[in-house]
């Protein structure tokens, strides 16, 4: 088992906590003294840097939101002089102005360090050839993976996005062993390759894929692994935290969050209260070593659960489980949190239907009623009514067990629900409050 | 010569205009309907069609976006008189052959045709043949 930094990665819980406390205390003093934004936020909440003596005091600190970054556009939350900023990235800004993030030289090093540890944890090393099919530019994906791979001493193929036929040709001809892109793009690559008569298993040297930048299910992971013979890993990070920072390890049982660099919390997005380990909630991150744009209890908005148990791989740092969506996608039905990602995972496990769906919620006689429209898979359609009844019953049973509340399933024809180029709109909420 | 007829089955949501859309697609391609039936259940139904050009109908309906399948069914000639259905259904039931579904129509030459989908096709054929019951073959359907 290879480690990038064994001492840190296998450090015992107590030492990790001491390290976090030490860094957190420094952090709160730093932001209070160097950022008007944080000074104001602390003052408004009656918090003084001296109140924070260890990680146990973390919950006294106020949250930071994406809105704060927008409100201080472009660089109002930076905590260093502009001349100390080495690089700028920005989010796509689909809902208005982009979110601008900055990095000092040390920040860039730490970013690569974090991802280099993660890549090592699945066995990537200096002998690998990594094709990076993430966008390069303002988006953090391409350059983030690129520098981490170079830090490892691996060979990089900065393929970027688009031109799928050429991407496949490069994987084949340059004998790439590792691919990194979004899971949906890789699924598309598999489709295109099949049409061209290229079989990833037979015709390429690919053995590992890192897929991220959007949530994807375990079922899709199985599908990718079976079809291509590679091991498919999650890669996680957001631009506010730096970019792609973490992956799961060979155990494929959660994404390791390096606790010496980041403190991860999971909270109930409605109440802001912490949830138990294993329970789904919103990820909140405090950055312990970022200089240009440190974040205190930042509401990342992604939904996951956390475990602090030591991983079978030997690493002691906490793990977050597969992302199940965004807290802003969450809907509450009959008091239960419902995430579209949960529905998708059910559909992906049933071959008779496609993974496209639409949820409609109505309130009838003071009771929430949820209907899930599901497309029949063309290939699997038989003309027996009994098969359709059974399919409907099976879907309703599975949804009940995953969601914890009942939903009616309405079967519709293949390709009849809307397809989405960008962010899918899966939920129609007709309830009036 | 095959004793089986190709039936086209179309999945349809139970909402206005769906059958019209199927009918229009067939009309535009000059495809003639020999028989059809609708099985419905609340939100959805299955439209089952016997047409003169099954392959073409299958392809066209798929192209306009319907979820379609082809199913082999048996077409059995019956005398257009009381007791014909009894004879056939009794024969099948006595031999433990289940009918998944059945529908019938009367042809121009005054014979009745029973369309059935059965659990055990080959057994059903040999049983019916022994009783000198005639089958409609695809050639009879195709113009």
PDB file of N, CA and C in Angstrom, chain A residues 373 376-379 381-385 388-389 392 409-416, chain B residues 7 9 11 13 39-41 43-44 46 48 62 65-69 71 100-101 117:
ATOM      1  N   UNK A 373     -42.766  10.106 -12.520  1.00  0.00           N
ATOM      2  CA  UNK A 373     -42.942   9.592 -13.877  1.00  0.00           C
ATOM      3  C   UNK A 373     -41.641   8.927 -14.311  1.00  0.00           C
ATOM      4  N   UNK A 376     -40.224   3.867 -19.614  1.00  0.00           N
ATOM      5  CA  UNK A 376     -39.959   2.457 -19.900  1.00  0.00           C
ATOM      6  C   UNK A 376     -38.770   2.371 -20.843  1.00  0.00           C
ATOM      7  N   UNK A 377     -37.920   1.417 -20.627  1.00  0.00           N
ATOM      8  CA  UNK A 377     -36.810   1.180 -21.548  1.00  0.00           C
ATOM      9  C   UNK A 377     -37.344   0.456 -22.792  1.00  0.00           C
ATOM     10  N   UNK A 378     -37.195   1.123 -23.936  1.00  0.00           N
ATOM     11  CA  UNK A 378     -37.662   0.599 -25.220  1.00  0.00           C
ATOM     12  C   UNK A 378     -37.320  -0.874 -25.442  1.00  0.00           C
ATOM     13  N   UNK A 379     -36.087  -1.211 -25.126  1.00  0.00           N
ATOM     14  CA  UNK A 379     -35.567  -2.549 -25.408  1.00  0.00           C
ATOM     15  C   UNK A 379     -36.281  -3.621 -24.581  1.00  0.00           C
ATOM     16  N   UNK A 381     -39.466  -3.503 -23.388  1.00  0.00           N
ATOM     17  CA  UNK A 381     -40.932  -3.462 -23.378  1.00  0.00           C
ATOM     18  C   UNK A 381     -41.517  -4.752 -23.951  1.00  0.00           C
ATOM     19  N   UNK A 382     -42.322  -5.442 -23.148  1.00  0.00           N
ATOM     20  CA  UNK A 382     -43.054  -6.604 -23.646  1.00  0.00           C
ATOM     21  C   UNK A 382     -44.488  -6.155 -23.771  1.00  0.00           C
ATOM     22  N   UNK A 383     -45.343  -6.915 -24.423  1.00  0.00           N
ATOM     23  CA  UNK A 383     -46.703  -6.409 -24.539  1.00  0.00           C
ATOM     24  C   UNK A 383     -47.618  -7.012 -23.479  1.00  0.00           C
ATOM     25  N   UNK A 384     -47.035  -7.483 -22.403  1.00  0.00           N
ATOM     26  CA  UNK A 384     -47.867  -8.062 -21.344  1.00  0.00           C
ATOM     27  C   UNK A 384     -48.195  -7.027 -20.277  1.00  0.00           C
ATOM     28  N   UNK A 385     -49.481  -6.856 -19.997  1.00  0.00           N
ATOM     29  CA  UNK A 385     -49.909  -5.940 -18.948  1.00  0.00           C
ATOM     30  C   UNK A 385     -49.304  -6.329 -17.607  1.00  0.00           C
ATOM     31  N   UNK A 388     -46.004  -4.880 -16.893  1.00  0.00           N
ATOM     32  CA  UNK A 388     -46.044  -3.453 -16.554  1.00  0.00           C
ATOM     33  C   UNK A 388     -46.530  -3.245 -15.118  1.00  0.00           C
ATOM     34  N   UNK A 389     -47.554  -4.023 -14.723  1.00  0.00           N
ATOM     35  CA  UNK A 389     -48.012  -3.941 -13.328  1.00  0.00           C
ATOM     36  C   UNK A 389     -46.882  -4.267 -12.364  1.00  0.00           C
ATOM     37  N   UNK A 392     -44.297  -1.539 -12.202  1.00  0.00           N
ATOM     38  CA  UNK A 392     -44.787  -0.404 -11.431  1.00  0.00           C
ATOM     39  C   UNK A 392     -44.722  -0.701  -9.927  1.00  0.00           C
ATOM     40  N   UNK A 409     -45.884   5.639  -8.879  1.00  0.00           N
ATOM     41  CA  UNK A 409     -45.085   5.614 -10.101  1.00  0.00           C
ATOM     42  C   UNK A 409     -46.018   5.635 -11.301  1.00  0.00           C
ATOM     43  N   UNK A 410     -45.707   6.516 -12.234  1.00  0.00           N
ATOM     44  CA  UNK A 410     -46.471   6.564 -13.472  1.00  0.00           C
ATOM     45  C   UNK A 410     -45.520   6.216 -14.606  1.00  0.00           C
ATOM     46  N   UNK A 411     -45.835   5.120 -15.291  1.00  0.00           N
ATOM     47  CA  UNK A 411     -44.967   4.713 -16.392  1.00  0.00           C
ATOM     48  C   UNK A 411     -45.289   5.531 -17.631  1.00  0.00           C
ATOM     49  N   UNK A 412     -44.250   6.007 -18.309  1.00  0.00           N
ATOM     50  CA  UNK A 412     -44.442   6.722 -19.573  1.00  0.00           C
ATOM     51  C   UNK A 412     -43.523   6.102 -20.618  1.00  0.00           C
ATOM     52  N   UNK A 413     -43.763   6.443 -21.886  1.00  0.00           N
ATOM     53  CA  UNK A 413     -42.971   5.862 -22.968  1.00  0.00           C
ATOM     54  C   UNK A 413     -41.519   6.333 -22.938  1.00  0.00           C
ATOM     55  N   UNK A 414     -40.642   5.597 -23.623  1.00  0.00           N
ATOM     56  CA  UNK A 414     -39.235   5.997 -23.718  1.00  0.00           C
ATOM     57  C   UNK A 414     -39.141   7.369 -24.376  1.00  0.00           C
ATOM     58  N   UNK A 415     -38.165   8.133 -23.943  1.00  0.00           N
ATOM     59  CA  UNK A 415     -37.883   9.414 -24.601  1.00  0.00           C
ATOM     60  C   UNK A 415     -39.038  10.400 -24.588  1.00  0.00           C
ATOM     61  N   UNK A 416     -39.955  10.291 -23.639  1.00  0.00           N
ATOM     62  CA  UNK A 416     -41.067  11.240 -23.647  1.00  0.00           C
ATOM     63  C   UNK A 416     -40.880  12.345 -22.609  1.00  0.00           C
TER      64      UNK A 416
ATOM     65  N   UNK B   7     -47.786  -9.305 -34.284  1.00  0.00           N
ATOM     66  CA  UNK B   7     -48.643  -8.259 -33.760  1.00  0.00           C
ATOM     67  C   UNK B   7     -47.753  -7.112 -33.297  1.00  0.00           C
ATOM     68  N   UNK B   9     -47.334  -4.100 -30.695  1.00  0.00           N
ATOM     69  CA  UNK B   9     -47.878  -3.604 -29.429  1.00  0.00           C
ATOM     70  C   UNK B   9     -47.270  -2.247 -29.130  1.00  0.00           C
ATOM     71  N   UNK B  11     -46.977   0.882 -26.380  1.00  0.00           N
ATOM     72  CA  UNK B  11     -47.246   1.389 -25.033  1.00  0.00           C
ATOM     73  C   UNK B  11     -47.830   2.786 -25.174  1.00  0.00           C
ATOM     74  N   UNK B  13     -49.534   6.173 -22.922  1.00  0.00           N
ATOM     75  CA  UNK B  13     -50.079   6.806 -21.731  1.00  0.00           C
ATOM     76  C   UNK B  13     -51.549   7.037 -21.978  1.00  0.00           C
ATOM     77  N   UNK B  39     -55.744  -2.601 -24.370  1.00  0.00           N
ATOM     78  CA  UNK B  39     -55.803  -3.060 -22.987  1.00  0.00           C
ATOM     79  C   UNK B  39     -55.446  -1.853 -22.150  1.00  0.00           C
ATOM     80  N   UNK B  40     -56.301  -1.488 -21.202  1.00  0.00           N
ATOM     81  CA  UNK B  40     -55.969  -0.278 -20.461  1.00  0.00           C
ATOM     82  C   UNK B  40     -55.982  -0.531 -18.971  1.00  0.00           C
ATOM     83  N   UNK B  41     -55.205   0.308 -18.262  1.00  0.00           N
ATOM     84  CA  UNK B  41     -55.137   0.177 -16.824  1.00  0.00           C
ATOM     85  C   UNK B  41     -54.824   1.541 -16.268  1.00  0.00           C
ATOM     86  N   UNK B  43     -53.457   4.602 -15.700  1.00  0.00           N
ATOM     87  CA  UNK B  43     -52.558   5.581 -16.291  1.00  0.00           C
ATOM     88  C   UNK B  43     -52.036   5.217 -17.671  1.00  0.00           C
ATOM     89  N   UNK B  44     -52.014   3.924 -17.965  1.00  0.00           N
ATOM     90  CA  UNK B  44     -51.408   3.545 -19.238  1.00  0.00           C
ATOM     91  C   UNK B  44     -52.178   2.407 -19.891  1.00  0.00           C
ATOM     92  N   UNK B  46     -51.951  -0.652 -23.455  1.00  0.00           N
ATOM     93  CA  UNK B  46     -51.206  -1.215 -24.565  1.00  0.00           C
ATOM     94  C   UNK B  46     -52.156  -1.318 -25.753  1.00  0.00           C
ATOM     95  N   UNK B  48     -52.801  -2.943 -29.218  1.00  0.00           N
ATOM     96  CA  UNK B  48     -52.297  -4.088 -29.973  1.00  0.00           C
ATOM     97  C   UNK B  48     -52.895  -4.055 -31.377  1.00  0.00           C
ATOM     98  N   UNK B  62     -41.903   3.495 -33.998  1.00  0.00           N
ATOM     99  CA  UNK B  62     -40.700   3.700 -33.185  1.00  0.00           C
ATOM    100  C   UNK B  62     -40.083   5.061 -33.520  1.00  0.00           C
ATOM    101  N   UNK B  65     -41.524   8.007 -32.005  1.00  0.00           N
ATOM    102  CA  UNK B  65     -41.284   8.126 -30.572  1.00  0.00           C
ATOM    103  C   UNK B  65     -42.105   7.200 -29.692  1.00  0.00           C
ATOM    104  N   UNK B  66     -42.839   6.290 -30.281  1.00  0.00           N
ATOM    105  CA  UNK B  66     -43.586   5.359 -29.435  1.00  0.00           C
ATOM    106  C   UNK B  66     -42.680   4.241 -28.931  1.00  0.00           C
ATOM    107  N   UNK B  67     -43.061   3.684 -27.783  1.00  0.00           N
ATOM    108  CA  UNK B  67     -42.409   2.498 -27.262  1.00  0.00           C
ATOM    109  C   UNK B  67     -43.178   1.304 -27.832  1.00  0.00           C
ATOM    110  N   UNK B  68     -42.512   0.531 -28.672  1.00  0.00           N
ATOM    111  CA  UNK B  68     -43.207  -0.484 -29.474  1.00  0.00           C
ATOM    112  C   UNK B  68     -42.515  -1.832 -29.317  1.00  0.00           C
ATOM    113  N   UNK B  69     -43.288  -2.905 -29.379  1.00  0.00           N
ATOM    114  CA  UNK B  69     -42.652  -4.217 -29.469  1.00  0.00           C
ATOM    115  C   UNK B  69     -43.407  -5.091 -30.465  1.00  0.00           C
ATOM    116  N   UNK B  71     -44.786  -8.892 -31.234  1.00  0.00           N
ATOM    117  CA  UNK B  71     -45.130 -10.105 -30.501  1.00  0.00           C
ATOM    118  C   UNK B  71     -45.717 -11.118 -31.472  1.00  0.00           C
ATOM    119  N   UNK B 100     -52.916 -15.607 -22.600  1.00  0.00           N
ATOM    120  CA  UNK B 100     -52.574 -14.337 -21.963  1.00  0.00           C
ATOM    121  C   UNK B 100     -53.624 -13.292 -22.300  1.00  0.00           C
ATOM    122  N   UNK B 101     -54.027 -13.280 -23.554  1.00  0.00           N
ATOM    123  CA  UNK B 101     -55.120 -12.405 -23.957  1.00  0.00           C
ATOM    124  C   UNK B 101     -55.662 -12.892 -25.290  1.00  0.00           C
ATOM    125  N   UNK B 117     -52.719 -14.889 -27.671  1.00  0.00           N
ATOM    126  CA  UNK B 117     -51.348 -15.081 -27.246  1.00  0.00           C
ATOM    127  C   UNK B 117     -51.399 -16.133 -26.150  1.00  0.00           C
TER     128      UNK B 117
END
